[in-house]
Amino acid sequence: MPTVTRDGVSIYYDHDRGEGDPVVFLQGVGTGRWQWRWQREGLAGYDLFAPDTRGTGRSDAGLPPVFPSLPRRLRSPLLRGRFSYDGDTLAADLEAVLEDAGVHNAHLVGVDLGGLIAQRYALEYRRAASLTLVGTTPGGEDAVAMDDDVRDRLLATSGSKREAIRERTRPFFSERFTNRNPHLMDRLVEWRLVHDPDDPALEAQLGALERMDVHDRLERLRVPTLVIHGTDDRIVPVENGRLLAERVPGSEYLELEGGSHGCFIEEDERVTDRIRTFLAQVTETTPTA
């Protein structure tokens, strides 16, 4: 089990060895490595890495021990506010993983919080060879926040643990996709029960997504960038993807009409093919690790 410890916090990462360039998949809020399984299969042959974000899967949460014992009504505002995870910490976690793995240049693929981490990392460190930003935001005053009812569903606790997880999953997908794929929804619930963060870490991740802000630094990004966003994304509204595509120099933009936040699962072949094409283009001029 490859792990690296930074500031006393153990960060786990998966590694699927391949002969191609390193590609690193960065998780979204409240979700485990399972969410990238379709792209990891589709990009087999690349040297693939998938770190567990703090508090997710096998990685430590790194939160003060008092928080799990607090009532949610007291804990959640704190963890989504001043005690949330921050961009410096999450980008430094990624740097520690790449250093530990001996990766000198990596293509970063991130969704929502993972996409913000990728942006922050590329601005502050030197190992990012390209960015693929799916359903994410630069933050800042021009960003469009998710609706309150969507946020409430992501934090749902009613009923059994399985019922709460099922409710948390619904905002990721279109209602049509959810209704047509009941067996997949059942599998996602089981995967989430095993790999997703507990509630305090989920709240700290959500706080990071809502508070991180790189919008005034986007013009400094100097790595090839692909932005992918669905027009019906309820978690990170599509205006954020358009904002990224407008402000990141030389970026490419794929907008999926009717696409959900989980467009990379609903339309996995189309999204994977676009990422594969993008990586093939940039690796022609990008040094390998």
mmCIF file of C-alpha atoms in Angstrom:
data_model
loop_
_atom_site.group_PDB
_atom_site.id
_atom_site.type_symbol
_atom_site.label_atom_id
_atom_site.label_comp_id
_atom_site.label_asym_id
_atom_site.label_seq_id
_atom_site.Cartn_x
_atom_site.Cartn_y
_atom_site.Cartn_z
ATOM 1 C CA MET A 1 0.000 0.000 0.000
ATOM 2 C CA PRO A 2 1.834 3.156 -1.137
ATOM 3 C CA THR A 3 1.428 5.912 1.436
ATOM 4 C CA VAL A 4 3.262 9.094 2.272
ATOM 5 C CA THR A 5 3.130 10.976 5.563
ATOM 6 C CA ARG A 6 3.099 14.771 5.604
ATOM 7 C CA ASP A 7 2.755 16.771 8.820
ATOM 8 C CA GLY A 8 1.721 13.606 10.616
ATOM 9 C CA VAL A 9 -1.093 12.818 8.148
ATOM 10 C CA SER A 10 -0.874 9.621 6.099
ATOM 11 C CA ILE A 11 -1.997 9.957 2.471
ATOM 12 C CA TYR A 12 -2.695 6.783 0.478
ATOM 13 C CA TYR A 13 -2.492 6.526 -3.303
ATOM 14 C CA ASP A 14 -3.255 3.851 -5.884
ATOM 15 C CA HIS A 15 -0.761 3.189 -8.653
ATOM 16 C CA ASP A 16 -1.576 1.320 -11.878
ATOM 17 C CA ARG A 17 1.784 0.967 -13.589
ATOM 18 C CA GLY A 18 2.047 1.700 -17.298
ATOM 19 C CA GLU A 19 4.595 2.691 -19.909
ATOM 20 C CA GLY A 20 2.966 6.032 -20.723
ATOM 21 C CA ASP A 21 3.209 9.390 -18.993
ATOM 22 C CA PRO A 22 1.954 9.673 -15.403
ATOM 23 C CA VAL A 23 -1.700 10.676 -15.063
ATOM 24 C CA VAL A 24 -3.080 11.591 -11.633
ATOM 25 C CA PHE A 25 -6.813 11.421 -10.861
ATOM 26 C CA LEU A 26 -8.015 13.780 -8.139
ATOM 27 C CA GLN A 27 -11.267 13.078 -6.346
ATOM 28 C CA GLY A 28 -14.263 15.309 -5.882
ATOM 29 C CA VAL A 29 -16.059 16.277 -2.676
ATOM 30 C CA GLY A 30 -17.165 13.316 -0.614
ATOM 31 C CA THR A 31 -16.243 10.693 -3.194
ATOM 32 C CA GLY A 32 -13.606 7.988 -3.342
ATOM 33 C CA ARG A 33 -11.322 6.595 -6.019
ATOM 34 C CA TRP A 34 -14.242 4.619 -7.462
ATOM 35 C CA GLN A 35 -15.460 7.668 -9.390
ATOM 36 C CA TRP A 36 -12.548 7.508 -11.858
ATOM 37 C CA ARG A 37 -12.693 3.758 -12.542
ATOM 38 C CA TRP A 38 -14.085 4.258 -16.075
ATOM 39 C CA GLN A 39 -11.334 6.697 -17.058
ATOM 40 C CA ARG A 40 -8.654 4.561 -15.425
ATOM 41 C CA GLU A 41 -9.775 1.612 -17.521
ATOM 42 C CA GLY A 42 -9.989 3.745 -20.655
ATOM 43 C CA LEU A 43 -6.508 5.199 -20.147
ATOM 44 C CA ALA A 44 -4.806 1.900 -19.356
ATOM 45 C CA GLY A 45 -1.210 2.060 -20.549
ATOM 46 C CA TYR A 46 -0.532 5.398 -18.925
ATOM 47 C CA ASP A 47 1.168 5.354 -15.529
ATOM 48 C CA LEU A 48 -1.923 6.010 -13.411
ATOM 49 C CA PHE A 49 -2.112 7.398 -9.875
ATOM 50 C CA ALA A 50 -5.181 8.033 -7.700
ATOM 51 C CA PRO A 51 -4.528 9.591 -4.286
ATOM 52 C CA ASP A 52 -7.150 9.479 -1.562
ATOM 53 C CA THR A 53 -7.957 13.057 -0.537
ATOM 54 C CA ARG A 54 -7.581 13.744 3.186
ATOM 55 C CA GLY A 55 -10.309 11.957 5.096
ATOM 56 C CA THR A 56 -11.208 9.720 2.150
ATOM 57 C CA GLY A 57 -10.590 5.999 1.740
ATOM 58 C CA ARG A 58 -7.326 5.005 3.401
ATOM 59 C CA SER A 59 -6.022 8.535 3.992
ATOM 60 C CA ASP A 60 -6.106 10.133 7.435
ATOM 61 C CA ALA A 61 -8.513 13.007 7.973
ATOM 62 C CA GLY A 62 -5.984 15.185 9.785
ATOM 63 C CA LEU A 63 -8.754 16.991 11.692
ATOM 64 C CA PRO A 64 -8.626 17.935 15.383
ATOM 65 C CA PRO A 65 -9.982 14.960 17.397
ATOM 66 C CA VAL A 66 -12.717 17.040 19.009
ATOM 67 C CA PHE A 67 -14.776 17.401 15.835
ATOM 68 C CA PRO A 68 -16.238 13.870 15.522
ATOM 69 C CA SER A 69 -17.684 14.181 19.020
ATOM 70 C CA LEU A 70 -19.441 17.499 18.348
ATOM 71 C CA PRO A 71 -23.135 17.610 17.378
ATOM 72 C CA ARG A 72 -23.477 18.211 13.682
ATOM 73 C CA ARG A 73 -25.238 21.547 14.171
ATOM 74 C CA LEU A 74 -22.087 22.833 15.897
ATOM 75 C CA ARG A 75 -19.489 20.922 13.887
ATOM 76 C CA SER A 76 -20.609 21.502 10.311
ATOM 77 C CA PRO A 77 -20.469 25.339 10.299
ATOM 78 C CA LEU A 78 -16.950 25.172 11.742
ATOM 79 C CA LEU A 79 -15.651 22.579 9.270
ATOM 80 C CA ARG A 80 -17.220 24.346 6.314
ATOM 81 C CA GLY A 81 -15.824 27.633 7.594
ATOM 82 C CA ARG A 82 -12.549 28.517 9.277
ATOM 83 C CA PHE A 83 -11.598 24.874 9.993
ATOM 84 C CA SER A 84 -12.197 23.551 6.481
ATOM 85 C CA TYR A 85 -9.378 22.014 4.484
ATOM 86 C CA ASP A 86 -7.429 24.675 2.622
ATOM 87 C CA GLY A 87 -5.789 24.876 -0.754
ATOM 88 C CA ASP A 88 -2.234 25.083 0.553
ATOM 89 C CA THR A 89 -2.671 21.858 2.524
ATOM 90 C CA LEU A 90 -4.340 19.884 -0.268
ATOM 91 C CA ALA A 91 -1.844 21.010 -2.909
ATOM 92 C CA ALA A 92 1.036 20.137 -0.552
ATOM 93 C CA ASP A 93 -0.489 16.666 -0.057
ATOM 94 C CA LEU A 94 -0.374 16.139 -3.823
ATOM 95 C CA GLU A 95 3.226 17.338 -4.002
ATOM 96 C CA ALA A 96 4.139 14.856 -1.261
ATOM 97 C CA VAL A 97 2.509 12.010 -3.202
ATOM 98 C CA LEU A 98 4.321 12.856 -6.440
ATOM 99 C CA GLU A 99 7.625 13.266 -4.625
ATOM 100 C CA ASP A 100 7.155 9.914 -2.899
ATOM 101 C CA ALA A 101 6.261 8.219 -6.200
ATOM 102 C CA GLY A 102 9.242 9.753 -7.998
ATOM 103 C CA VAL A 103 7.025 11.524 -10.552
ATOM 104 C CA HIS A 104 8.610 14.594 -12.130
ATOM 105 C CA ASN A 105 5.820 15.542 -14.554
ATOM 106 C CA ALA A 106 2.173 14.481 -14.334
ATOM 107 C CA HIS A 107 -1.068 15.141 -16.151
ATOM 108 C CA LEU A 108 -3.651 16.093 -13.523
ATOM 109 C CA VAL A 109 -7.317 15.141 -13.969
ATOM 110 C CA GLY A 110 -9.687 16.507 -11.324
ATOM 111 C CA VAL A 111 -13.392 16.950 -10.687
ATOM 112 C CA ASP A 112 -14.856 19.752 -8.499
ATOM 113 C CA LEU A 113 -12.551 19.904 -5.434
ATOM 114 C CA GLY A 114 -9.972 17.796 -7.296
ATOM 115 C CA GLY A 115 -10.050 20.308 -10.133
ATOM 116 C CA LEU A 116 -9.442 23.163 -7.712
ATOM 117 C CA ILE A 117 -6.531 21.266 -6.184
ATOM 118 C CA ALA A 118 -5.112 20.756 -9.690
ATOM 119 C CA GLN A 119 -5.328 24.490 -10.429
ATOM 120 C CA ARG A 120 -3.752 25.438 -7.120
ATOM 121 C CA TYR A 121 -1.015 22.850 -7.567
ATOM 122 C CA ALA A 122 -0.158 23.998 -11.097
ATOM 123 C CA LEU A 123 0.163 27.576 -9.862
ATOM 124 C CA GLU A 124 2.451 26.744 -6.944
ATOM 125 C CA TYR A 125 4.476 23.667 -7.965
ATOM 126 C CA ARG A 126 6.390 22.525 -11.029
ATOM 127 C CA ARG A 127 5.292 18.968 -11.749
ATOM 128 C CA ALA A 128 1.986 19.631 -13.584
ATOM 129 C CA ALA A 129 2.316 18.773 -17.275
ATOM 130 C CA SER A 130 -1.347 19.430 -18.122
ATOM 131 C CA LEU A 131 -4.722 19.941 -16.468
ATOM 132 C CA THR A 132 -8.053 18.306 -17.242
ATOM 133 C CA LEU A 133 -10.709 20.108 -15.206
ATOM 134 C CA VAL A 134 -14.106 18.411 -15.037
ATOM 135 C CA GLY A 135 -17.110 20.071 -13.423
ATOM 136 C CA THR A 136 -15.021 22.471 -11.394
ATOM 137 C CA THR A 137 -14.615 26.156 -10.603
ATOM 138 C CA PRO A 138 -11.866 28.711 -10.015
ATOM 139 C CA GLY A 139 -13.755 30.090 -7.029
ATOM 140 C CA GLY A 140 -13.863 33.810 -6.383
ATOM 141 C CA GLU A 141 -16.483 36.485 -6.680
ATOM 142 C CA ASP A 142 -17.480 35.585 -10.249
ATOM 143 C CA ALA A 143 -18.064 31.903 -9.494
ATOM 144 C CA VAL A 144 -21.626 30.583 -9.296
ATOM 145 C CA ALA A 145 -22.390 28.647 -6.115
ATOM 146 C CA MET A 146 -24.498 25.515 -5.896
ATOM 147 C CA ASP A 147 -28.072 25.922 -4.717
ATOM 148 C CA ASP A 148 -28.738 25.458 -1.014
ATOM 149 C CA ASP A 149 -30.997 22.466 -1.606
ATOM 150 C CA VAL A 150 -28.223 20.693 -3.540
ATOM 151 C CA ARG A 151 -25.771 21.342 -0.703
ATOM 152 C CA ASP A 152 -28.303 19.946 1.770
ATOM 153 C CA ARG A 153 -28.642 16.764 -0.292
ATOM 154 C CA LEU A 154 -24.871 16.300 -0.412
ATOM 155 C CA LEU A 155 -24.938 16.371 3.408
ATOM 156 C CA ALA A 156 -28.102 14.266 3.823
ATOM 157 C CA THR A 157 -28.317 12.183 7.005
ATOM 158 C CA SER A 158 -31.962 11.058 7.118
ATOM 159 C CA GLY A 159 -32.817 7.366 7.313
ATOM 160 C CA SER A 160 -30.242 4.596 7.334
ATOM 161 C CA LYS A 161 -26.643 5.136 6.220
ATOM 162 C CA ARG A 162 -27.464 3.558 2.854
ATOM 163 C CA GLU A 163 -30.510 5.753 2.408
ATOM 164 C CA ALA A 164 -28.465 8.859 3.229
ATOM 165 C CA ILE A 165 -25.727 7.852 0.757
ATOM 166 C CA ARG A 166 -28.318 7.225 -1.946
ATOM 167 C CA GLU A 167 -29.751 10.700 -1.380
ATOM 168 C CA ARG A 168 -26.256 12.220 -1.491
ATOM 169 C CA THR A 169 -25.619 10.506 -4.824
ATOM 170 C CA ARG A 170 -28.652 11.866 -6.663
ATOM 171 C CA PRO A 171 -27.303 15.393 -7.360
ATOM 172 C CA PHE A 172 -24.353 13.883 -9.258
ATOM 173 C CA PHE A 173 -26.531 12.483 -12.048
ATOM 174 C CA SER A 174 -29.497 13.319 -14.227
ATOM 175 C CA GLU A 175 -32.787 11.884 -13.061
ATOM 176 C CA ARG A 176 -33.079 10.019 -16.345
ATOM 177 C CA PHE A 177 -29.713 8.299 -15.848
ATOM 178 C CA THR A 178 -30.516 7.422 -12.239
ATOM 179 C CA ASN A 179 -33.859 5.891 -13.182
ATOM 180 C CA ARG A 180 -32.385 3.900 -16.059
ATOM 181 C CA ASN A 181 -29.460 2.487 -14.066
ATOM 182 C CA PRO A 182 -30.790 1.203 -10.724
ATOM 183 C CA HIS A 183 -28.189 -1.553 -10.480
ATOM 184 C CA LEU A 184 -25.340 0.903 -10.996
ATOM 185 C CA MET A 185 -26.830 3.182 -8.350
ATOM 186 C CA ASP A 186 -26.861 0.225 -5.956
ATOM 187 C CA ARG A 187 -23.187 -0.466 -6.693
ATOM 188 C CA LEU A 188 -22.263 3.184 -6.205
ATOM 189 C CA VAL A 189 -23.917 3.160 -2.786
ATOM 190 C CA GLU A 190 -21.874 0.112 -1.783
ATOM 191 C CA TRP A 191 -18.637 1.656 -3.068
ATOM 192 C CA ARG A 192 -19.396 4.904 -1.275
ATOM 193 C CA LEU A 193 -20.005 3.109 1.998
ATOM 194 C CA VAL A 194 -16.468 1.706 1.786
ATOM 195 C CA HIS A 195 -14.429 4.495 0.203
ATOM 196 C CA ASP A 196 -16.083 7.835 0.904
ATOM 197 C CA PRO A 197 -15.157 10.131 3.824
ATOM 198 C CA ASP A 198 -17.013 10.225 7.102
ATOM 199 C CA ASP A 199 -19.170 13.250 7.787
ATOM 200 C CA PRO A 200 -16.566 15.548 9.423
ATOM 201 C CA ALA A 201 -14.126 15.084 6.525
ATOM 202 C CA LEU A 202 -16.960 15.498 4.021
ATOM 203 C CA GLU A 203 -17.875 18.809 5.622
ATOM 204 C CA ALA A 204 -14.231 19.950 5.603
ATOM 205 C CA GLN A 205 -13.959 19.040 1.907
ATOM 206 C CA LEU A 206 -17.163 20.874 1.068
ATOM 207 C CA GLY A 207 -15.826 23.904 2.912
ATOM 208 C CA ALA A 208 -12.663 23.739 0.811
ATOM 209 C CA LEU A 209 -14.673 23.613 -2.419
ATOM 210 C CA GLU A 210 -16.715 26.622 -1.364
ATOM 211 C CA ARG A 211 -13.810 28.681 0.010
ATOM 212 C CA MET A 212 -10.860 28.003 -2.322
ATOM 213 C CA ASP A 213 -10.188 30.802 -4.779
ATOM 214 C CA VAL A 214 -7.663 31.003 -7.618
ATOM 215 C CA HIS A 215 -9.719 33.099 -10.026
ATOM 216 C CA ASP A 216 -7.393 36.108 -9.929
ATOM 217 C CA ARG A 217 -4.392 33.912 -10.782
ATOM 218 C CA LEU A 218 -5.765 31.971 -13.750
ATOM 219 C CA GLU A 219 -3.904 34.064 -16.313
ATOM 220 C CA ARG A 220 -0.664 32.742 -14.801
ATOM 221 C CA LEU A 221 -1.446 29.129 -15.715
ATOM 222 C CA ARG A 222 1.017 28.039 -18.369
ATOM 223 C CA VAL A 223 0.192 24.365 -18.853
ATOM 224 C CA PRO A 224 -2.123 22.856 -21.487
ATOM 225 C CA THR A 225 -5.629 22.794 -20.044
ATOM 226 C CA LEU A 226 -8.831 20.989 -21.020
ATOM 227 C CA VAL A 227 -12.089 22.081 -19.373
ATOM 228 C CA ILE A 228 -15.105 19.729 -19.464
ATOM 229 C CA HIS A 229 -18.482 20.719 -18.068
ATOM 230 C CA GLY A 230 -22.089 19.575 -18.352
ATOM 231 C CA THR A 231 -24.765 22.188 -18.914
ATOM 232 C CA ASP A 232 -27.036 20.588 -16.282
ATOM 233 C CA ASP A 233 -24.410 20.284 -13.550
ATOM 234 C CA ARG A 234 -26.242 20.927 -10.261
ATOM 235 C CA ILE A 235 -23.201 20.759 -7.974
ATOM 236 C CA VAL A 236 -20.900 23.134 -9.878
ATOM 237 C CA PRO A 237 -23.056 25.168 -12.284
ATOM 238 C CA VAL A 238 -21.838 25.332 -15.866
ATOM 239 C CA GLU A 239 -21.069 29.065 -15.644
ATOM 240 C CA ASN A 240 -17.969 28.069 -13.693
ATOM 241 C CA GLY A 241 -16.637 25.917 -16.520
ATOM 242 C CA ARG A 242 -17.220 28.735 -18.986
ATOM 243 C CA LEU A 243 -15.378 31.095 -16.651
ATOM 244 C CA LEU A 244 -12.393 28.747 -16.523
ATOM 245 C CA ALA A 245 -12.307 28.327 -20.282
ATOM 246 C CA GLU A 246 -12.429 32.099 -20.735
ATOM 247 C CA ARG A 247 -9.662 32.921 -18.283
ATOM 248 C CA VAL A 248 -7.136 30.081 -18.621
ATOM 249 C CA PRO A 249 -4.790 30.988 -21.500
ATOM 250 C CA GLY A 250 -5.064 28.651 -24.469
ATOM 251 C CA SER A 251 -7.488 26.267 -22.775
ATOM 252 C CA GLU A 252 -9.737 23.885 -24.677
ATOM 253 C CA TYR A 253 -13.399 23.604 -23.703
ATOM 254 C CA LEU A 254 -15.880 20.755 -24.097
ATOM 255 C CA GLU A 255 -19.428 21.567 -22.999
ATOM 256 C CA LEU A 256 -21.791 18.602 -22.785
ATOM 257 C CA GLU A 257 -25.369 19.573 -23.539
ATOM 258 C CA GLY A 258 -27.588 18.134 -20.813
ATOM 259 C CA GLY A 259 -24.541 16.766 -19.019
ATOM 260 C CA SER A 260 -24.651 16.267 -15.253
ATOM 261 C CA HIS A 261 -21.916 16.709 -12.671
ATOM 262 C CA GLY A 262 -21.204 13.009 -13.147
ATOM 263 C CA CYS A 263 -20.910 13.418 -16.916
ATOM 264 C CA PHE A 264 -17.654 11.452 -16.885
ATOM 265 C CA ILE A 265 -19.709 8.457 -15.713
ATOM 266 C CA GLU A 266 -22.936 9.095 -17.632
ATOM 267 C CA GLU A 267 -20.987 9.743 -20.844
ATOM 268 C CA ASP A 268 -17.834 7.890 -19.884
ATOM 269 C CA GLU A 269 -16.768 6.876 -23.394
ATOM 270 C CA ARG A 270 -17.121 10.371 -24.834
ATOM 271 C CA VAL A 271 -15.329 12.013 -21.931
ATOM 272 C CA THR A 272 -12.552 9.393 -21.834
ATOM 273 C CA ASP A 273 -12.016 9.667 -25.590
ATOM 274 C CA ARG A 274 -11.686 13.451 -25.283
ATOM 275 C CA ILE A 275 -9.190 13.146 -22.453
ATOM 276 C CA ARG A 276 -7.219 10.527 -24.383
ATOM 277 C CA THR A 277 -7.054 12.792 -27.448
ATOM 278 C CA PHE A 278 -5.982 15.744 -25.321
ATOM 279 C CA LEU A 279 -3.234 13.741 -23.615
ATOM 280 C CA ALA A 280 -1.989 12.443 -26.964
ATOM 281 C CA GLN A 281 -1.703 16.032 -28.186
ATOM 282 C CA VAL A 282 0.140 17.409 -25.168
ATOM 283 C CA THR A 283 2.493 14.458 -24.690
ATOM 284 C CA GLU A 284 4.036 15.220 -28.073
ATOM 285 C CA THR A 285 5.699 18.232 -26.461
ATOM 286 C CA THR A 286 5.587 17.295 -22.764
ATOM 287 C CA PRO A 287 8.576 15.511 -21.165
ATOM 288 C CA THR A 288 7.811 12.168 -19.577
ATOM 289 C CA ALA A 289 8.703 11.195 -16.026
#
